[in-house]
Amino acid sequence: MPDFQTTLVSSLYVHVPFCAQKCAYCAFYSEPSTGDLINRYVAGLVRELELVAEDLRPKTIFFGGGTPSLLNLRQWEHILRALERLNLLGAEEFSVECNPATVSADKAKLLRDFGVNRISVGVQSLDEALLDRLGRIHSREMVFKSFDLLRQAGFDNLNLDLMFAIPGQTLEIWRATLDEALALDSEHLSSYEVIYEDDTPLFAQLQAGEFDVDEDLACAMYEELVERATTAGFRQYEVANFAREQRRSDGVKEYWSDVGKDAQPSSSPPLHHPIARFACRHNVNYWRGGSFYGLGPSATSYVRGVRTKNWANTQLYCEQLERGKRAIESREELPPLKRAGETAAFGLRLVAGWPFDEFRRVTNFDLREGWTAEMGQLTARGWAARDENHFQLTSQGLRFADAAAEMFLR
Ligand code: SF4
């Protein structure tokens, strides 16, 4: 099995729990920012990094949130210098999420200078009325400006985040947003259907009958997404994620047979299920059941079969770290079979599904022994396909990946 005892953890997530204002649909832990609390958080985060640094050798780093780009230059420099001092820089993939309203040339340059090589831009929509409806703080113009600015700063691996099935969004609006977003020529595209989470303004509006959910329209939008992204040269590698195999400007085509610590580019496509070169390796590690440290308020870690969760309270997080200990709220050691079931479920979100050998290497269990009935049911329903070496969801099955994945939990 990988990851055990001697192997250092190669994946780091950092949660930045601040936003300029709360979006109408958002249930992530974040709050409107104040300068003092952000400074205190930065000091706490550096302390938390110090506490785990010895067990970390990051190949992927992801700063998400919240709005990481809300941190000012001084705060970013403090964090990046700490990463440098602790020998945590040099990741193959170092991503930072940015809101188009909070990107500046200085910040982009600083990030780039310290090895950030991938930016995920939270676009959500390119329709002004819908941006307003969602409570986003940026305009469509800011999306184009920030995209250009990031390119000028030298970022050649950019993701755009889009959202569909937004109340009030028609198929025509969605097509127009997709076309404009695809024309930007990013290396990666993520697109999720709106989810109605408890305790969000959007959920309250739904409960109050202000609009209805139209599942057929959501399905049609998903189909448009897959078709247009694929036509534009993206490869779908996960339910909601698309990546290029090459930059438009690149002459050489490279393929990645898998994404993980042993991944190597090659000039010829692997026989089965290639994952595109610009796939987000950090997220592929999640879907493949790899270990990762998650730092910051509310972040989850999964290290050698033990899941821990930090307090979703920035004050408390800071207090604990000021006393020199990690701000862990809960700790769960997963029994091997439960862990294998979760790993199976996560991995099915990937278009590549599970090569049986890979699943056994990661979990010590064999899908062909413990999950035969589930694989049979899904295959009979047309939601999955199986051959001698692999099991994967079909395009129809991917649309219902959550329901399919649930069947594999133990
Ligand atoms: S910017 Fe992102 S994290 Fe912040 S409230 Fe909006 S969706 Fe949530």
Short mmCIF file of C-alpha atoms and ligand atoms in Angstrom, two decimals:
data_model
loop_
_atom_site.label_atom_id
_atom_site.label_comp_id
_atom_site.label_asym_id
_atom_site.label_seq_id
_atom_site.Cartn_x
_atom_site.Cartn_y
_atom_site.Cartn_z
CA MET A 1 0.00 0.00 0.00
CA PRO A 2 1.18 3.54 -0.63
CA ASP A 3 1.50 6.27 1.91
CA PHE A 4 2.25 4.20 4.91
CA GLN A 5 4.48 5.25 7.76
CA THR A 6 7.62 6.28 5.89
CA THR A 7 6.21 8.08 2.85
CA LEU A 8 5.90 11.83 3.27
CA VAL A 9 2.56 13.41 2.37
CA SER A 10 2.78 14.99 -1.07
CA SER A 11 -0.36 17.10 -1.22
CA LEU A 12 -1.22 20.29 0.68
CA TYR A 13 -4.49 22.22 0.75
CA VAL A 14 -4.77 25.59 2.49
CA HIS A 15 -8.17 27.11 3.22
CA VAL A 16 -8.35 30.91 3.25
CA PRO A 17 -11.62 31.68 5.07
CA PHE A 18 -12.27 35.24 3.89
CA CYS A 19 -14.42 36.76 1.17
CA ALA A 20 -15.32 40.35 0.36
CA GLN A 21 -18.97 39.37 0.74
CA LYS A 22 -20.91 36.14 0.89
CA CYS A 23 -22.30 34.77 -2.41
CA ALA A 24 -25.96 33.77 -2.38
CA TYR A 25 -25.33 30.05 -2.97
CA CYS A 26 -22.19 29.50 -0.92
CA ALA A 27 -21.93 27.13 2.03
CA PHE A 28 -18.13 27.04 2.24
CA TYR A 29 -16.73 28.31 5.50
CA SER A 30 -15.78 31.92 4.86
CA GLU A 31 -16.67 35.33 6.22
CA PRO A 32 -16.32 38.96 5.21
CA SER A 33 -12.80 40.02 6.08
CA THR A 34 -11.28 42.41 8.57
CA GLY A 35 -7.59 43.36 8.46
CA ASP A 36 -6.73 42.29 12.00
CA LEU A 37 -8.33 38.89 11.80
CA ILE A 38 -6.62 38.19 8.47
CA ASN A 39 -3.22 39.04 9.97
CA ARG A 40 -3.96 36.78 12.91
CA TYR A 41 -5.04 34.00 10.55
CA VAL A 42 -1.81 34.35 8.54
CA ALA A 43 0.27 33.98 11.73
CA GLY A 44 -1.83 30.95 12.75
CA LEU A 45 -1.46 29.35 9.34
CA VAL A 46 2.33 29.77 9.43
CA ARG A 47 2.32 28.09 12.86
CA GLU A 48 0.20 25.23 11.49
CA LEU A 49 2.58 24.84 8.54
CA GLU A 50 5.47 24.59 11.01
CA LEU A 51 3.64 21.82 12.89
CA VAL A 52 3.19 19.59 9.82
CA ALA A 53 6.19 20.57 7.67
CA GLU A 54 8.32 17.58 8.66
CA ASP A 55 5.71 15.19 7.32
CA LEU A 56 5.21 17.08 4.05
CA ARG A 57 7.01 17.15 0.73
CA PRO A 58 4.35 18.79 -1.48
CA LYS A 59 4.09 17.86 -5.11
CA THR A 60 0.79 19.68 -5.29
CA ILE A 61 -0.33 22.72 -3.30
CA PHE A 62 -3.78 24.28 -3.56
CA PHE A 63 -4.84 27.51 -1.86
CA GLY A 64 -8.64 27.63 -1.93
CA GLY A 65 -11.39 29.22 0.04
CA GLY A 66 -12.87 31.59 0.57
CA THR A 67 -10.94 33.99 -1.59
CA PRO A 68 -7.17 33.53 -1.36
CA SER A 69 -6.60 36.48 -3.69
CA LEU A 70 -8.16 38.73 -1.04
CA LEU A 71 -4.96 38.53 1.01
CA ASN A 72 -2.76 41.56 0.42
CA LEU A 73 0.82 41.50 -0.83
CA ARG A 74 2.32 41.62 2.66
CA GLN A 75 0.16 38.75 3.89
CA TRP A 76 0.96 36.64 0.84
CA GLU A 77 4.65 37.33 1.20
CA HIS A 78 4.53 36.25 4.83
CA ILE A 79 2.98 32.90 3.86
CA LEU A 80 5.23 32.31 0.84
CA ARG A 81 8.39 33.10 2.84
CA ALA A 82 7.24 30.62 5.49
CA LEU A 83 6.77 27.94 2.80
CA GLU A 84 10.27 28.74 1.57
CA ARG A 85 11.83 28.60 5.05
CA LEU A 86 10.10 25.28 5.75
CA ASN A 87 11.33 23.81 2.49
CA LEU A 88 7.80 23.37 1.12
CA LEU A 89 8.19 25.24 -2.17
CA GLY A 90 8.95 23.58 -5.51
CA ALA A 91 5.65 21.75 -6.02
CA GLU A 92 5.01 20.47 -9.55
CA GLU A 93 1.59 22.08 -9.37
CA PHE A 94 0.91 25.08 -7.11
CA SER A 95 -2.62 26.47 -7.57
CA VAL A 96 -4.25 29.54 -6.09
CA GLU A 97 -7.93 30.43 -6.44
CA CYS A 98 -8.56 34.03 -7.47
CA ASN A 99 -11.61 36.20 -7.67
CA PRO A 100 -11.43 38.42 -10.79
CA ALA A 101 -12.07 41.50 -8.62
CA THR A 102 -9.01 40.93 -6.44
CA VAL A 103 -6.25 40.14 -8.94
CA SER A 104 -3.47 42.71 -9.38
CA ALA A 105 -0.25 42.70 -11.39
CA ASP A 106 1.86 42.94 -8.20
CA LYS A 107 0.09 40.02 -6.60
CA ALA A 108 0.32 37.91 -9.75
CA LYS A 109 4.05 38.61 -9.99
CA LEU A 110 4.67 37.76 -6.33
CA LEU A 111 2.81 34.46 -6.64
CA ARG A 112 4.65 33.60 -9.82
CA ASP A 113 8.04 34.45 -8.26
CA PHE A 114 7.41 31.94 -5.47
CA GLY A 115 6.45 29.09 -7.79
CA VAL A 116 2.69 29.39 -8.12
CA ASN A 117 2.11 27.97 -11.59
CA ARG A 118 -1.64 27.53 -11.83
CA ILE A 119 -4.47 29.99 -11.15
CA SER A 120 -8.10 29.03 -10.83
CA VAL A 121 -10.33 31.97 -11.69
CA GLY A 122 -13.81 32.02 -10.12
CA VAL A 123 -15.92 33.27 -13.04
CA GLN A 124 -19.25 31.46 -12.47
CA SER A 125 -21.07 33.43 -15.17
CA LEU A 126 -20.43 36.02 -17.86
CA ASP A 127 -23.94 37.40 -17.66
CA GLU A 128 -24.10 40.60 -15.58
CA ALA A 129 -27.62 39.97 -14.28
CA LEU A 130 -26.72 36.45 -13.14
CA LEU A 131 -23.48 37.61 -11.50
CA ASP A 132 -25.62 40.03 -9.58
CA ARG A 133 -28.15 37.34 -8.75
CA LEU A 134 -25.37 35.15 -7.35
CA GLY A 135 -23.94 37.99 -5.25
CA ARG A 136 -20.57 37.90 -7.01
CA ILE A 137 -18.44 41.00 -6.47
CA HIS A 138 -16.97 41.08 -9.98
CA SER A 139 -18.27 42.12 -13.39
CA ARG A 140 -17.81 40.26 -16.67
CA GLU A 141 -15.29 42.92 -17.73
CA MET A 142 -13.16 42.09 -14.69
CA VAL A 143 -13.03 38.46 -15.82
CA PHE A 144 -11.47 39.40 -19.16
CA LYS A 145 -9.11 41.93 -17.59
CA SER A 146 -7.88 39.58 -14.87
CA PHE A 147 -7.43 36.77 -17.40
CA ASP A 148 -5.20 39.02 -19.56
CA LEU A 149 -3.31 40.23 -16.53
CA LEU A 150 -2.58 36.66 -15.42
CA ARG A 151 -1.38 35.73 -18.89
CA GLN A 152 0.87 38.80 -18.96
CA ALA A 153 2.28 37.77 -15.57
CA GLY A 154 3.36 34.51 -17.21
CA PHE A 155 0.70 32.05 -16.02
CA ASP A 156 0.32 29.38 -18.66
CA ASN A 157 -1.98 27.08 -16.73
CA LEU A 158 -5.31 28.76 -15.98
CA ASN A 159 -8.62 27.28 -14.88
CA LEU A 160 -12.03 28.91 -15.25
CA ASP A 161 -14.83 27.98 -12.85
CA LEU A 162 -18.35 28.21 -14.27
CA MET A 163 -21.76 27.46 -12.84
CA PHE A 164 -24.91 26.27 -14.58
CA ALA A 165 -28.59 25.80 -13.75
CA ILE A 166 -28.54 29.17 -12.00
CA PRO A 167 -32.11 30.44 -11.39
CA GLY A 168 -32.98 32.71 -14.31
CA GLN A 169 -30.29 31.25 -16.57
CA THR A 170 -31.68 30.15 -19.94
CA LEU A 171 -30.04 27.71 -22.32
CA GLU A 172 -29.18 30.66 -24.59
CA ILE A 173 -27.44 32.56 -21.80
CA TRP A 174 -25.53 29.41 -20.82
CA ARG A 175 -24.41 28.84 -24.42
CA ALA A 176 -23.22 32.43 -24.71
CA THR A 177 -21.25 32.18 -21.43
CA LEU A 178 -19.73 28.88 -22.51
CA ASP A 179 -18.70 30.24 -25.89
CA GLU A 180 -17.11 33.34 -24.40
CA ALA A 181 -15.34 31.35 -21.70
CA LEU A 182 -14.04 28.78 -24.19
CA ALA A 183 -12.78 31.58 -26.44
CA LEU A 184 -10.46 32.66 -23.62
CA ASP A 185 -8.45 29.51 -24.29
CA SER A 186 -7.75 28.45 -20.72
CA GLU A 187 -5.97 25.15 -20.10
CA HIS A 188 -8.68 23.89 -17.74
CA LEU A 189 -12.41 24.31 -17.20
CA SER A 190 -14.50 23.33 -14.16
CA SER A 191 -18.25 23.62 -14.26
CA TYR A 192 -20.70 22.68 -11.53
CA GLU A 193 -24.46 22.70 -11.32
CA VAL A 194 -25.82 25.04 -8.66
CA ILE A 195 -26.42 23.22 -5.39
CA TYR A 196 -29.01 24.44 -2.92
CA GLU A 197 -27.26 24.23 0.43
CA ASP A 198 -29.06 24.76 3.73
CA ASP A 199 -28.62 28.20 5.27
CA THR A 200 -27.88 30.00 2.01
CA PRO A 201 -29.99 32.85 0.61
CA LEU A 202 -30.56 30.89 -2.60
CA PHE A 203 -31.97 27.95 -0.66
CA ALA A 204 -34.26 30.29 1.27
CA GLN A 205 -35.53 31.75 -2.03
CA LEU A 206 -36.21 28.25 -3.34
CA GLN A 207 -38.10 27.35 -0.14
CA ALA A 208 -40.11 30.54 -0.46
CA GLY A 209 -41.21 29.48 -3.95
CA GLU A 210 -39.44 32.32 -5.75
CA PHE A 211 -38.34 29.91 -8.48
CA ASP A 212 -38.50 26.22 -9.42
CA VAL A 213 -35.71 23.79 -10.12
CA ASP A 214 -35.84 22.58 -13.72
CA GLU A 215 -33.99 19.26 -13.86
CA ASP A 216 -34.51 18.81 -17.61
CA LEU A 217 -32.94 22.20 -18.27
CA ALA A 218 -30.02 21.35 -15.99
CA CYS A 219 -29.48 18.11 -17.98
CA ALA A 220 -29.59 20.01 -21.26
CA MET A 221 -27.04 22.51 -19.91
CA TYR A 222 -24.72 19.71 -18.83
CA GLU A 223 -24.95 18.17 -22.30
CA GLU A 224 -24.12 21.55 -23.87
CA LEU A 225 -21.14 21.85 -21.55
CA VAL A 226 -19.71 18.46 -22.46
CA GLU A 227 -20.31 18.95 -26.17
CA ARG A 228 -18.95 22.49 -26.45
CA ALA A 229 -15.94 21.90 -24.21
CA THR A 230 -15.03 18.74 -26.13
CA THR A 231 -15.45 20.47 -29.48
CA ALA A 232 -13.16 23.24 -28.21
CA GLY A 233 -10.40 20.69 -27.62
CA PHE A 234 -10.89 19.84 -23.96
CA ARG A 235 -10.88 16.31 -22.64
CA GLN A 236 -13.41 15.58 -19.92
CA TYR A 237 -11.56 13.72 -17.17
CA GLU A 238 -14.04 14.07 -14.32
CA VAL A 239 -17.78 14.70 -13.96
CA ALA A 240 -17.30 18.48 -13.89
CA ASN A 241 -13.71 18.94 -15.03
CA PHE A 242 -12.14 19.36 -18.44
CA ALA A 243 -8.50 19.82 -19.38
CA ARG A 244 -6.45 20.34 -22.48
CA GLU A 245 -3.87 17.85 -23.62
CA GLN A 246 -1.76 20.60 -25.02
CA ARG A 247 -1.63 24.34 -25.20
CA ARG A 248 -2.86 25.79 -28.45
CA SER A 249 0.65 27.22 -28.89
CA ASP A 250 2.42 23.92 -28.20
CA GLY A 251 3.56 21.85 -31.13
CA VAL A 252 4.16 18.70 -29.11
CA LYS A 253 1.35 16.61 -27.76
CA GLU A 254 1.93 15.03 -24.37
CA TYR A 255 -0.29 12.57 -22.56
CA TRP A 256 -0.42 11.60 -18.90
CA SER A 257 -1.33 7.99 -18.28
CA ASP A 258 -2.20 8.85 -14.70
CA VAL A 259 -1.62 11.66 -12.30
CA GLY A 260 0.21 10.98 -9.11
CA LYS A 261 3.65 10.65 -7.77
CA ASP A 262 4.83 8.35 -10.54
CA ALA A 263 3.18 10.18 -13.42
CA GLN A 264 5.36 10.83 -16.42
CA PRO A 265 4.53 12.55 -19.68
CA SER A 266 4.87 10.53 -22.81
CA SER A 267 4.64 11.34 -26.49
CA SER A 268 2.18 8.57 -27.25
CA PRO A 269 -1.27 8.07 -25.76
CA PRO A 270 -1.58 5.28 -23.19
CA LEU A 271 -3.79 2.39 -24.13
CA HIS A 272 -6.56 3.16 -21.67
CA HIS A 273 -8.22 6.26 -20.31
CA PRO A 274 -5.64 9.00 -20.56
CA ILE A 275 -6.00 11.85 -18.13
CA ALA A 276 -5.20 15.04 -19.96
CA ARG A 277 -1.91 16.80 -19.30
CA PHE A 278 -3.51 19.89 -17.75
CA ALA A 279 -5.79 17.95 -15.40
CA CYS A 280 -5.64 19.33 -11.86
CA ARG A 281 -3.23 16.88 -10.26
CA HIS A 282 -4.10 18.07 -6.78
CA ASN A 283 -7.74 17.09 -7.25
CA VAL A 284 -6.89 13.85 -9.02
CA ASN A 285 -5.00 12.89 -5.85
CA TYR A 286 -8.27 13.34 -3.89
CA TRP A 287 -10.25 11.26 -6.34
CA ARG A 288 -7.61 8.54 -6.28
CA GLY A 289 -7.72 8.31 -2.49
CA GLY A 290 -4.30 9.85 -1.81
CA SER A 291 -3.24 11.45 1.47
CA PHE A 292 -3.26 15.22 1.90
CA TYR A 293 -2.87 17.81 4.60
CA GLY A 294 -5.62 20.43 4.78
CA LEU A 295 -4.70 23.53 6.81
CA GLY A 296 -6.74 26.55 7.81
CA PRO A 297 -10.19 26.83 9.46
CA SER A 298 -12.67 24.08 8.43
CA ALA A 299 -10.08 22.23 6.33
CA THR A 300 -10.05 18.44 6.27
CA SER A 301 -6.87 16.34 6.22
CA TYR A 302 -6.64 12.71 5.21
CA VAL A 303 -3.34 11.20 6.20
CA ARG A 304 -2.63 7.46 6.24
CA GLY A 305 -6.26 6.48 6.73
CA VAL A 306 -7.00 9.08 9.43
CA ARG A 307 -9.33 11.94 8.64
CA THR A 308 -9.18 15.09 10.76
CA LYS A 309 -11.17 18.27 10.49
CA ASN A 310 -10.12 21.71 11.72
CA TRP A 311 -12.54 23.96 13.59
CA ALA A 312 -14.72 25.99 11.24
CA ASN A 313 -14.15 29.08 13.35
CA THR A 314 -11.31 31.45 12.55
CA GLN A 315 -11.08 32.92 16.09
CA LEU A 316 -10.86 29.49 17.64
CA TYR A 317 -8.42 28.35 14.98
CA CYS A 318 -6.13 31.27 15.80
CA GLU A 319 -6.41 30.77 19.58
CA GLN A 320 -5.44 27.10 19.36
CA LEU A 321 -2.46 27.79 17.16
CA GLU A 322 -1.34 30.67 19.37
CA ARG A 323 -1.14 28.01 22.09
CA GLY A 324 1.05 25.92 19.80
CA LYS A 325 -1.36 23.17 18.78
CA ARG A 326 -3.33 22.35 15.67
CA ALA A 327 -6.99 23.41 15.75
CA ILE A 328 -8.47 19.96 15.20
CA GLU A 329 -12.16 19.53 15.95
CA SER A 330 -12.59 15.87 15.04
CA ARG A 331 -10.50 12.84 14.21
CA GLU A 332 -11.73 9.65 12.58
CA GLU A 333 -9.69 6.58 11.87
CA LEU A 334 -11.43 4.84 9.00
CA PRO A 335 -11.64 1.04 9.02
CA PRO A 336 -9.91 -0.32 5.88
CA LEU A 337 -13.14 -1.47 4.19
CA LYS A 338 -14.87 1.86 4.78
CA ARG A 339 -11.83 3.66 3.44
CA ALA A 340 -11.80 1.40 0.35
CA GLY A 341 -15.53 2.07 -0.24
CA GLU A 342 -14.98 5.82 -0.11
CA THR A 343 -11.97 5.57 -2.37
CA ALA A 344 -14.01 3.55 -4.88
CA ALA A 345 -16.78 6.14 -4.80
CA PHE A 346 -14.44 9.11 -5.27
CA GLY A 347 -12.53 7.46 -8.08
CA LEU A 348 -15.69 6.77 -10.05
CA ARG A 349 -16.04 10.51 -10.61
CA LEU A 350 -13.05 10.25 -12.93
CA VAL A 351 -13.90 9.40 -16.52
CA ALA A 352 -11.04 6.90 -16.33
CA GLY A 353 -12.88 5.10 -13.52
CA TRP A 354 -10.83 2.45 -11.77
CA PRO A 355 -8.20 0.22 -13.27
CA PHE A 356 -8.60 -2.85 -11.01
CA ASP A 357 -4.85 -3.06 -10.34
CA GLU A 358 -4.69 0.58 -9.31
CA PHE A 359 -7.60 0.17 -6.90
CA ARG A 360 -5.92 -2.82 -5.28
CA ARG A 361 -2.63 -0.94 -5.00
CA VAL A 362 -4.33 2.00 -3.27
CA THR A 363 -6.73 0.12 -0.97
CA ASN A 364 -5.57 -3.52 -0.67
CA PHE A 365 -9.08 -4.56 -1.76
CA ASP A 366 -10.25 -5.94 -5.08
CA LEU A 367 -13.26 -4.27 -6.72
CA ARG A 368 -13.98 -7.55 -8.53
CA GLU A 369 -14.48 -9.32 -5.21
CA GLY A 370 -16.21 -6.84 -2.92
CA TRP A 371 -18.28 -4.82 -5.39
CA THR A 372 -19.36 -7.31 -8.08
CA ALA A 373 -23.10 -6.79 -7.57
CA GLU A 374 -22.85 -2.99 -7.75
CA MET A 375 -20.74 -3.10 -10.89
CA GLY A 376 -23.25 -5.53 -12.45
CA GLN A 377 -26.23 -3.34 -11.62
CA LEU A 378 -24.65 -0.21 -13.02
CA THR A 379 -23.49 -1.97 -16.16
CA ALA A 380 -26.97 -3.42 -16.74
CA ARG A 381 -28.47 0.05 -16.37
CA GLY A 382 -26.09 1.44 -19.00
CA TRP A 383 -24.42 3.67 -16.43
CA ALA A 384 -21.09 1.84 -16.46
CA ALA A 385 -18.80 -0.27 -18.60
CA ARG A 386 -16.43 -2.99 -17.54
CA ASP A 387 -13.68 -4.90 -19.26
CA GLU A 388 -11.00 -7.26 -18.03
CA ASN A 389 -8.93 -4.52 -16.41
CA HIS A 390 -11.19 -1.54 -15.78
CA PHE A 391 -14.49 -0.34 -14.46
CA GLN A 392 -15.76 3.11 -15.38
CA LEU A 393 -18.96 5.11 -15.62
CA THR A 394 -20.35 5.82 -19.08
CA SER A 395 -21.25 9.36 -20.09
CA GLN A 396 -24.81 8.61 -18.99
CA GLY A 397 -23.55 7.28 -15.67
CA LEU A 398 -21.36 10.33 -15.08
CA ARG A 399 -24.49 12.46 -15.04
CA PHE A 400 -25.62 10.43 -12.02
CA ALA A 401 -22.17 9.90 -10.54
CA ASP A 402 -23.23 10.77 -6.99
CA ALA A 403 -25.95 8.12 -6.95
CA ALA A 404 -23.66 5.55 -8.56
CA ALA A 405 -20.79 6.33 -6.19
CA GLU A 406 -23.01 5.97 -3.13
CA MET A 407 -23.59 2.32 -3.98
CA PHE A 408 -19.88 1.64 -3.37
CA LEU A 409 -19.78 2.98 0.19
CA ARG A 410 -19.35 0.47 2.98
S1 SF4 B 1 -16.25 33.98 -3.30
FE1 SF4 B 1 -16.33 31.73 -3.28
S2 SF4 B 1 -16.00 31.11 -1.14
FE2 SF4 B 1 -16.48 33.32 -1.16
S3 SF4 B 1 -18.68 33.40 -0.76
FE3 SF4 B 1 -18.40 33.44 -2.99
S4 SF4 B 1 -18.48 31.26 -3.62
FE4 SF4 B 1 -18.19 31.32 -1.39
#
